[in-house]
């Protein structure tokens, strides 16, 4: 294990304060950092993409197990402290920038990679979309996120959301561990969990239907308490007679709500809609 970082002291030394706006709650418990690397099953053959290395506590743990770590950090003010903390870790490449504006393939020097990160919670959905929709996709992701969001992503039958559905198209998400607030500095106001997403080789929706699928799903979830008959009609700007026919032809009762559909039913619905 690398020597632990004293977050408060390092911040003080560099005249820094944690930025709430950038979601800066730093992980500093060495046992938890080690556990995250184990959950990700990082080996010396792996290239790891880390989002938001902050002061480098997770980065250092990753660097000891991985072949290379590419770490993207947006906060220019924290970079000198990060570089100091990573002094001597020669297999880490720090990229100064916004992960949402960075194409992984352009910064990673490998055909396969993993993502392991304690991400800024305020852009969880955007990060997931960005990583899942860019090619090549990572082979797996191990992310520390807000527990409530982790539960939403991992929800299954009957409790699907647009976010869960978007993740399930690309991979299988699981909650692996809960992280106590005391593992962070400063203490977060929300509970946290580690999720692992094992990516499918191919998305569960044929690639040529992905756009149509997301249009349908956005329409379906757009009007929360409405039946699919009505939400699809409103979201797709089609008469209810047409949305009803589409649903019936796909074997779906038109009064059901979006959250009750399985991924397989969405696939069928998309195929039928694209034919119509
Ligand atoms: N990995 C560190 C740790 O566990 O101690 C820090 C995690 S902290 C929750 C999130 C980090 O993401 C912060 O360092 C923050 O500055 C950075 N960050 C926030 N928005 C970002 C963005 N759009 N692109 C890259 N990094 C970002």
Tab-separated table of C-alpha atoms and ligand atoms in Angstrom:
chain	number	residue	atom	x	y	z
A	1	UNK	CA	0.000	0.000	0.000
A	2	UNK	CA	1.220	3.555	-0.649
A	3	UNK	CA	1.768	5.830	2.369
A	4	UNK	CA	-1.600	7.381	3.346
A	5	UNK	CA	-2.386	10.996	2.461
A	6	UNK	CA	-3.424	13.426	5.165
A	7	UNK	CA	-5.978	15.319	3.102
A	8	UNK	CA	-6.576	18.253	5.446
A	9	UNK	CA	-2.846	18.833	5.855
A	10	UNK	CA	-2.099	18.583	2.126
A	11	UNK	CA	-4.872	21.059	1.349
A	12	UNK	CA	-3.539	23.450	4.010
A	13	UNK	CA	0.044	23.173	2.731
A	14	UNK	CA	-1.110	24.188	-0.739
A	15	UNK	CA	-3.508	26.896	0.480
A	16	UNK	CA	-6.549	25.024	-0.875
A	17	UNK	CA	-10.129	24.513	0.263
A	18	UNK	CA	-12.309	21.649	-1.000
A	19	UNK	CA	-14.606	22.949	-3.731
A	20	UNK	CA	-18.282	22.031	-3.216
A	21	UNK	CA	-19.022	23.114	-6.749
A	22	UNK	CA	-16.614	20.478	-8.126
A	23	UNK	CA	-17.896	17.760	-5.774
A	24	UNK	CA	-14.631	17.534	-3.855
A	25	UNK	CA	-15.049	14.951	-1.104
A	26	UNK	CA	-11.711	13.188	-0.950
A	27	UNK	CA	-11.380	9.525	-0.053
A	28	UNK	CA	-8.662	9.062	2.496
A	29	UNK	CA	-9.234	5.712	4.229
A	30	UNK	CA	-6.420	3.417	2.951
A	31	UNK	CA	-8.423	0.208	3.581
A	32	UNK	CA	-11.298	1.512	1.456
A	33	UNK	CA	-8.982	2.724	-1.307
A	34	UNK	CA	-7.402	-0.715	-1.371
A	35	UNK	CA	-10.807	-2.390	-1.457
A	36	UNK	CA	-11.828	-0.308	-4.504
A	37	UNK	CA	-8.714	-1.463	-6.393
A	38	UNK	CA	-9.543	-5.061	-5.444
A	39	UNK	CA	-13.172	-4.707	-6.573
A	40	UNK	CA	-11.881	-3.429	-9.925
A	41	UNK	CA	-9.491	-6.421	-10.127
A	42	UNK	CA	-6.769	-4.174	-11.514
A	43	UNK	CA	-3.731	-6.075	-12.782
A	44	UNK	CA	-0.325	-5.045	-14.103
A	45	UNK	CA	-1.658	-5.442	-17.668
A	46	UNK	CA	-4.432	-2.872	-17.182
A	47	UNK	CA	-4.687	0.721	-18.304
A	48	UNK	CA	-6.995	2.603	-15.954
A	49	UNK	CA	-8.829	5.830	-16.641
A	50	UNK	CA	-9.504	7.793	-13.448
A	51	UNK	CA	-11.922	10.711	-13.405
A	52	UNK	CA	-11.128	13.440	-10.904
A	53	UNK	CA	-7.955	12.271	-9.132
A	54	UNK	CA	-8.150	15.233	-6.727
A	55	UNK	CA	-5.156	14.879	-4.419
A	56	UNK	CA	-4.218	11.493	-5.855
A	57	UNK	CA	-5.188	9.163	-3.000
A	58	UNK	CA	-6.972	6.607	-5.212
A	59	UNK	CA	-4.523	7.284	-8.060
A	60	UNK	CA	-1.589	6.121	-5.921
A	61	UNK	CA	-3.346	2.879	-5.001
A	62	UNK	CA	-4.254	2.284	-8.653
A	63	UNK	CA	-0.725	3.068	-9.834
A	64	UNK	CA	0.740	0.310	-7.653
A	65	UNK	CA	-1.459	-2.341	-9.338
A	66	UNK	CA	-1.947	-1.076	-12.911
A	67	UNK	CA	0.267	-0.792	-15.951
A	68	UNK	CA	-0.763	2.821	-16.484
A	69	UNK	CA	-3.212	5.280	-14.922
A	70	UNK	CA	-4.561	8.183	-16.972
A	71	UNK	CA	-6.148	10.684	-14.605
A	72	UNK	CA	-8.291	13.602	-15.807
A	73	UNK	CA	-8.687	16.507	-13.364
A	74	UNK	CA	-10.596	19.714	-14.102
A	75	UNK	CA	-9.441	21.800	-11.105
A	76	UNK	CA	-6.378	23.780	-12.172
A	77	UNK	CA	-5.786	24.941	-8.582
A	78	UNK	CA	-5.386	21.407	-7.241
A	79	UNK	CA	-2.964	20.244	-9.958
A	80	UNK	CA	0.289	21.281	-8.179
A	81	UNK	CA	-0.759	19.379	-5.018
A	82	UNK	CA	-1.780	16.402	-7.163
A	83	UNK	CA	1.546	16.386	-8.988
A	84	UNK	CA	3.414	16.606	-5.670
A	85	UNK	CA	1.399	13.704	-4.261
A	86	UNK	CA	2.165	11.626	-7.377
A	87	UNK	CA	5.867	12.372	-7.387
A	88	UNK	CA	7.660	9.061	-8.025
A	89	UNK	CA	4.585	7.342	-9.508
A	90	UNK	CA	5.976	7.180	-13.026
A	91	UNK	CA	3.096	5.212	-14.577
A	92	UNK	CA	0.541	8.009	-13.994
A	93	UNK	CA	-0.365	10.500	-16.716
A	94	UNK	CA	-2.274	13.534	-15.431
A	95	UNK	CA	-4.512	15.301	-17.961
A	96	UNK	CA	-5.767	18.760	-17.046
A	97	UNK	CA	-9.307	19.110	-18.371
A	98	UNK	CA	-12.989	18.286	-18.251
A	99	UNK	CA	-13.763	14.568	-18.571
A	100	UNK	CA	-16.941	15.409	-20.465
A	101	UNK	CA	-14.900	17.136	-23.140
A	102	UNK	CA	-12.232	14.451	-23.327
A	103	UNK	CA	-12.519	11.544	-25.753
A	104	UNK	CA	-11.022	8.538	-23.905
A	105	UNK	CA	-9.491	7.095	-27.095
A	106	UNK	CA	-7.485	10.294	-27.543
A	107	UNK	CA	-5.787	10.117	-24.141
A	108	UNK	CA	-5.473	6.368	-23.673
A	109	UNK	CA	-2.707	4.456	-25.319
A	110	UNK	CA	-4.349	1.020	-25.279
A	111	UNK	CA	-7.166	-0.789	-27.064
A	112	UNK	CA	-8.771	-1.808	-23.743
A	113	UNK	CA	-9.138	0.096	-20.511
A	114	UNK	CA	-10.956	0.152	-17.175
A	115	UNK	CA	-12.509	3.138	-15.433
A	116	UNK	CA	-12.001	3.356	-11.681
A	117	UNK	CA	-12.993	6.570	-9.933
A	118	UNK	CA	-14.601	8.367	-7.031
A	119	UNK	CA	-16.523	10.618	-9.359
A	120	UNK	CA	-17.934	14.112	-8.808
A	121	UNK	CA	-21.535	13.233	-7.921
A	122	UNK	CA	-23.054	16.299	-9.587
A	123	UNK	CA	-22.336	14.911	-13.063
A	124	UNK	CA	-22.864	11.168	-12.501
A	125	UNK	CA	-25.380	10.690	-15.338
A	126	UNK	CA	-23.373	12.807	-17.768
A	127	UNK	CA	-20.185	10.835	-17.001
A	128	UNK	CA	-21.956	7.504	-17.477
A	129	UNK	CA	-23.471	8.624	-20.779
A	130	UNK	CA	-20.141	9.998	-21.978
A	131	UNK	CA	-18.210	6.812	-21.183
A	132	UNK	CA	-20.870	4.414	-22.426
A	133	UNK	CA	-21.577	6.213	-25.682
A	134	UNK	CA	-17.956	6.789	-26.737
A	135	UNK	CA	-15.980	4.090	-28.524
A	136	UNK	CA	-14.115	2.099	-27.442
A	137	UNK	CA	-16.093	1.613	-24.240
A	138	UNK	CA	-14.228	0.548	-21.090
A	139	UNK	CA	-14.352	-3.178	-20.318
A	140	UNK	CA	-15.568	-2.449	-16.803
A	141	UNK	CA	-16.170	0.505	-14.536
A	142	UNK	CA	-15.896	0.700	-10.777
A	143	UNK	CA	-17.361	3.945	-9.533
A	144	UNK	CA	-17.958	5.477	-6.130
A	145	UNK	CA	-21.216	7.381	-6.404
A	146	UNK	CA	-24.144	8.550	-4.294
A	147	UNK	CA	-25.806	5.468	-2.769
A	148	UNK	CA	-29.307	6.502	-3.805
A	149	UNK	CA	-28.201	6.884	-7.432
A	150	UNK	CA	-26.393	3.517	-7.253
A	151	UNK	CA	-29.639	1.898	-6.095
A	152	UNK	CA	-31.559	3.594	-8.897
A	153	UNK	CA	-29.061	2.391	-11.518
A	154	UNK	CA	-29.118	-1.186	-10.219
A	155	UNK	CA	-32.916	-1.344	-9.919
A	156	UNK	CA	-34.557	-3.999	-11.984
A	157	UNK	CA	-37.999	-5.032	-13.114
A	158	UNK	CA	-40.751	-2.637	-12.180
A	159	UNK	CA	-38.436	0.115	-10.976
A	160	UNK	CA	-36.528	1.085	-14.101
A	161	UNK	CA	-35.624	4.712	-14.741
A	162	UNK	CA	-34.180	6.269	-17.868
A	163	UNK	CA	-30.758	6.266	-16.163
A	164	UNK	CA	-30.980	2.557	-15.217
A	165	UNK	CA	-32.176	1.604	-18.664
A	166	UNK	CA	-29.339	3.544	-20.335
A	167	UNK	CA	-26.785	1.648	-18.222
A	168	UNK	CA	-28.442	-1.786	-18.624
A	169	UNK	CA	-28.258	-1.400	-22.425
A	170	UNK	CA	-24.471	-1.378	-22.199
A	171	UNK	CA	-23.646	-3.459	-19.164
A	172	UNK	CA	-24.585	-5.202	-15.944
A	173	UNK	CA	-24.410	-2.906	-12.887
A	174	UNK	CA	-24.063	-4.199	-9.301
A	175	UNK	CA	-23.640	-2.490	-5.958
A	176	UNK	CA	-20.540	-4.045	-4.398
A	177	UNK	CA	-19.994	-2.026	-1.216
A	178	UNK	CA	-21.288	0.838	0.844
A	179	UNK	CA	-18.777	3.492	1.875
A	180	UNK	CA	-19.200	5.193	5.247
A	181	UNK	CA	-19.167	8.998	5.238
A	182	UNK	CA	-16.177	8.901	7.623
A	183	UNK	CA	-13.966	7.585	4.793
A	184	UNK	CA	-14.138	11.017	3.120
A	185	UNK	CA	-12.789	14.484	3.842
A	186	UNK	CA	-14.794	16.645	4.127
A	187	UNK	CA	-17.703	14.454	5.284
A	188	UNK	CA	-20.293	14.202	2.498
A	189	UNK	CA	-23.964	14.943	3.221
A	190	UNK	CA	-25.097	11.856	1.282
A	191	UNK	CA	-24.321	8.141	1.591
A	192	UNK	CA	-21.992	6.564	-0.956
A	193	UNK	CA	-21.630	3.187	-2.625
A	194	UNK	CA	-19.266	1.468	-5.022
A	195	UNK	CA	-20.843	0.055	-8.169
A	196	UNK	CA	-19.232	-2.215	-10.706
A	197	UNK	CA	-20.530	-2.195	-14.272
A	198	UNK	CA	-19.378	-5.122	-16.397
A	199	UNK	CA	-19.789	-4.007	-19.993
A	200	UNK	CA	-21.443	-6.297	-22.568
A	201	UNK	CA	-19.399	-6.947	-25.721
A	202	UNK	CA	-22.191	-5.331	-27.727
A	203	UNK	CA	-25.062	-3.102	-26.534
A	204	UNK	CA	-28.325	-4.990	-25.938
A	205	UNK	CA	-29.988	-2.811	-28.607
A	206	UNK	CA	-28.614	-3.173	-32.159
A	207	UNK	CA	-26.397	-0.162	-32.796
A	208	UNK	CA	-28.481	1.094	-35.734
A	209	UNK	CA	-31.534	1.251	-33.425
A	210	UNK	CA	-29.868	3.052	-30.498
A	211	UNK	CA	-31.044	6.539	-31.528
A	212	UNK	CA	-34.606	5.332	-31.992
A	213	UNK	CA	-34.448	3.492	-28.667
A	214	UNK	CA	-33.325	6.571	-26.728
A	215	UNK	CA	-36.002	8.728	-28.389
A	216	UNK	CA	-38.657	6.202	-27.365
A	217	UNK	CA	-37.292	5.776	-23.845
A	218	UNK	CA	-37.058	9.556	-23.275
A	219	UNK	CA	-40.646	9.914	-24.455
A	220	UNK	CA	-41.789	7.010	-22.272
A	221	UNK	CA	-40.137	8.343	-19.109
A	222	UNK	CA	-40.841	11.986	-19.997
A	223	UNK	CA	-44.233	12.116	-18.298
A	224	UNK	CA	-43.656	10.181	-15.119
A	225	UNK	CA	-47.087	9.207	-13.892
A	226	UNK	CA	-48.624	8.774	-17.306
A	227	UNK	CA	-49.452	5.508	-18.987
A	228	UNK	CA	-47.190	4.587	-21.908
A	229	UNK	CA	-50.075	5.142	-24.296
A	230	UNK	CA	-50.170	8.814	-23.249
A	231	UNK	CA	-46.462	9.479	-22.608
A	232	UNK	CA	-45.414	8.029	-25.985
A	233	UNK	CA	-48.140	9.983	-27.731
A	234	UNK	CA	-47.021	13.262	-26.072
A	235	UNK	CA	-43.262	12.631	-26.382
A	236	UNK	CA	-43.302	11.391	-29.974
A	237	UNK	CA	-46.040	13.800	-31.126
A	238	UNK	CA	-48.245	11.003	-32.457
A	239	UNK	CA	-51.979	10.342	-31.884
A	240	UNK	CA	-52.844	8.060	-28.943
A	241	UNK	CA	-54.425	5.622	-31.399
A	242	UNK	CA	-50.963	5.158	-32.958
A	243	UNK	CA	-49.077	4.760	-29.657
A	244	UNK	CA	-51.729	2.286	-28.512
A	245	UNK	CA	-51.384	0.253	-31.694
A	246	UNK	CA	-47.575	0.233	-31.398
A	247	UNK	CA	-47.783	-1.016	-27.804
A	248	UNK	CA	-50.370	-3.699	-28.563
A	249	UNK	CA	-48.345	-4.920	-31.554
A	250	UNK	CA	-45.349	-5.250	-29.203
A	251	UNK	CA	-47.363	-7.268	-26.682
A	252	UNK	CA	-47.410	-4.425	-24.128
A	253	UNK	CA	-50.581	-3.393	-22.313
A	254	UNK	CA	-51.001	0.345	-23.262
A	255	UNK	CA	-51.896	1.357	-19.672
A	256	UNK	CA	-48.560	0.202	-18.276
A	257	UNK	CA	-46.012	2.805	-17.160
A	258	UNK	CA	-42.460	3.170	-18.483
A	259	UNK	CA	-40.785	1.941	-15.275
A	260	UNK	CA	-42.488	-1.469	-15.557
A	261	UNK	CA	-41.017	-2.387	-18.945
A	262	UNK	CA	-38.079	-4.762	-19.137
A	263	UNK	CA	-35.127	-4.095	-21.427
A	264	UNK	CA	-36.378	-6.905	-23.709
A	265	UNK	CA	-39.750	-5.163	-24.043
A	266	UNK	CA	-38.013	-1.884	-24.943
A	267	UNK	CA	-36.052	-3.735	-27.628
A	268	UNK	CA	-39.249	-5.147	-29.112
A	269	UNK	CA	-40.974	-1.775	-28.963
A	270	UNK	CA	-38.027	-0.103	-30.692
A	271	UNK	CA	-37.926	-2.716	-33.437
A	272	UNK	CA	-41.647	-2.311	-34.104
A	273	UNK	CA	-41.476	1.475	-34.038
A	274	UNK	CA	-38.572	1.588	-36.452
A	275	UNK	CA	-40.569	-0.610	-38.862
A	276	UNK	CA	-43.651	1.602	-38.677
B	1	LIG	N1	-10.396	10.865	-6.569
B	1	LIG	C1	-10.251	11.804	-5.494
B	1	LIG	C2	-10.468	11.086	-4.185
B	1	LIG	O1	-11.138	10.053	-4.194
B	1	LIG	O2	-10.021	11.556	-3.162
B	1	LIG	C3	-11.194	12.999	-5.625
B	1	LIG	C4	-12.658	12.650	-5.788
B	1	LIG	S1	-13.751	14.039	-5.732
B	1	LIG	C5	-15.250	13.220	-5.308
B	1	LIG	C6	-14.080	14.411	-7.436
B	1	LIG	C7	-12.924	14.990	-8.228
B	1	LIG	O3	-13.370	15.228	-9.579
B	1	LIG	C8	-12.422	16.338	-7.737
B	1	LIG	O4	-11.023	16.338	-7.692
B	1	LIG	C9	-12.921	17.358	-8.767
B	1	LIG	O5	-12.114	18.503	-8.896
B	1	LIG	C10	-12.918	16.504	-10.016
B	1	LIG	N2	-13.851	16.946	-11.074
B	1	LIG	C11	-15.044	17.570	-10.933
B	1	LIG	N3	-15.623	17.778	-12.139
B	1	LIG	C12	-14.773	17.252	-13.067
B	1	LIG	C13	-14.805	17.158	-14.499
B	1	LIG	N4	-15.838	17.623	-15.202
B	1	LIG	N5	-13.754	16.572	-15.125
B	1	LIG	C14	-12.699	16.081	-14.407
B	1	LIG	N6	-12.615	16.148	-13.063
B	1	LIG	C15	-13.644	16.710	-12.393
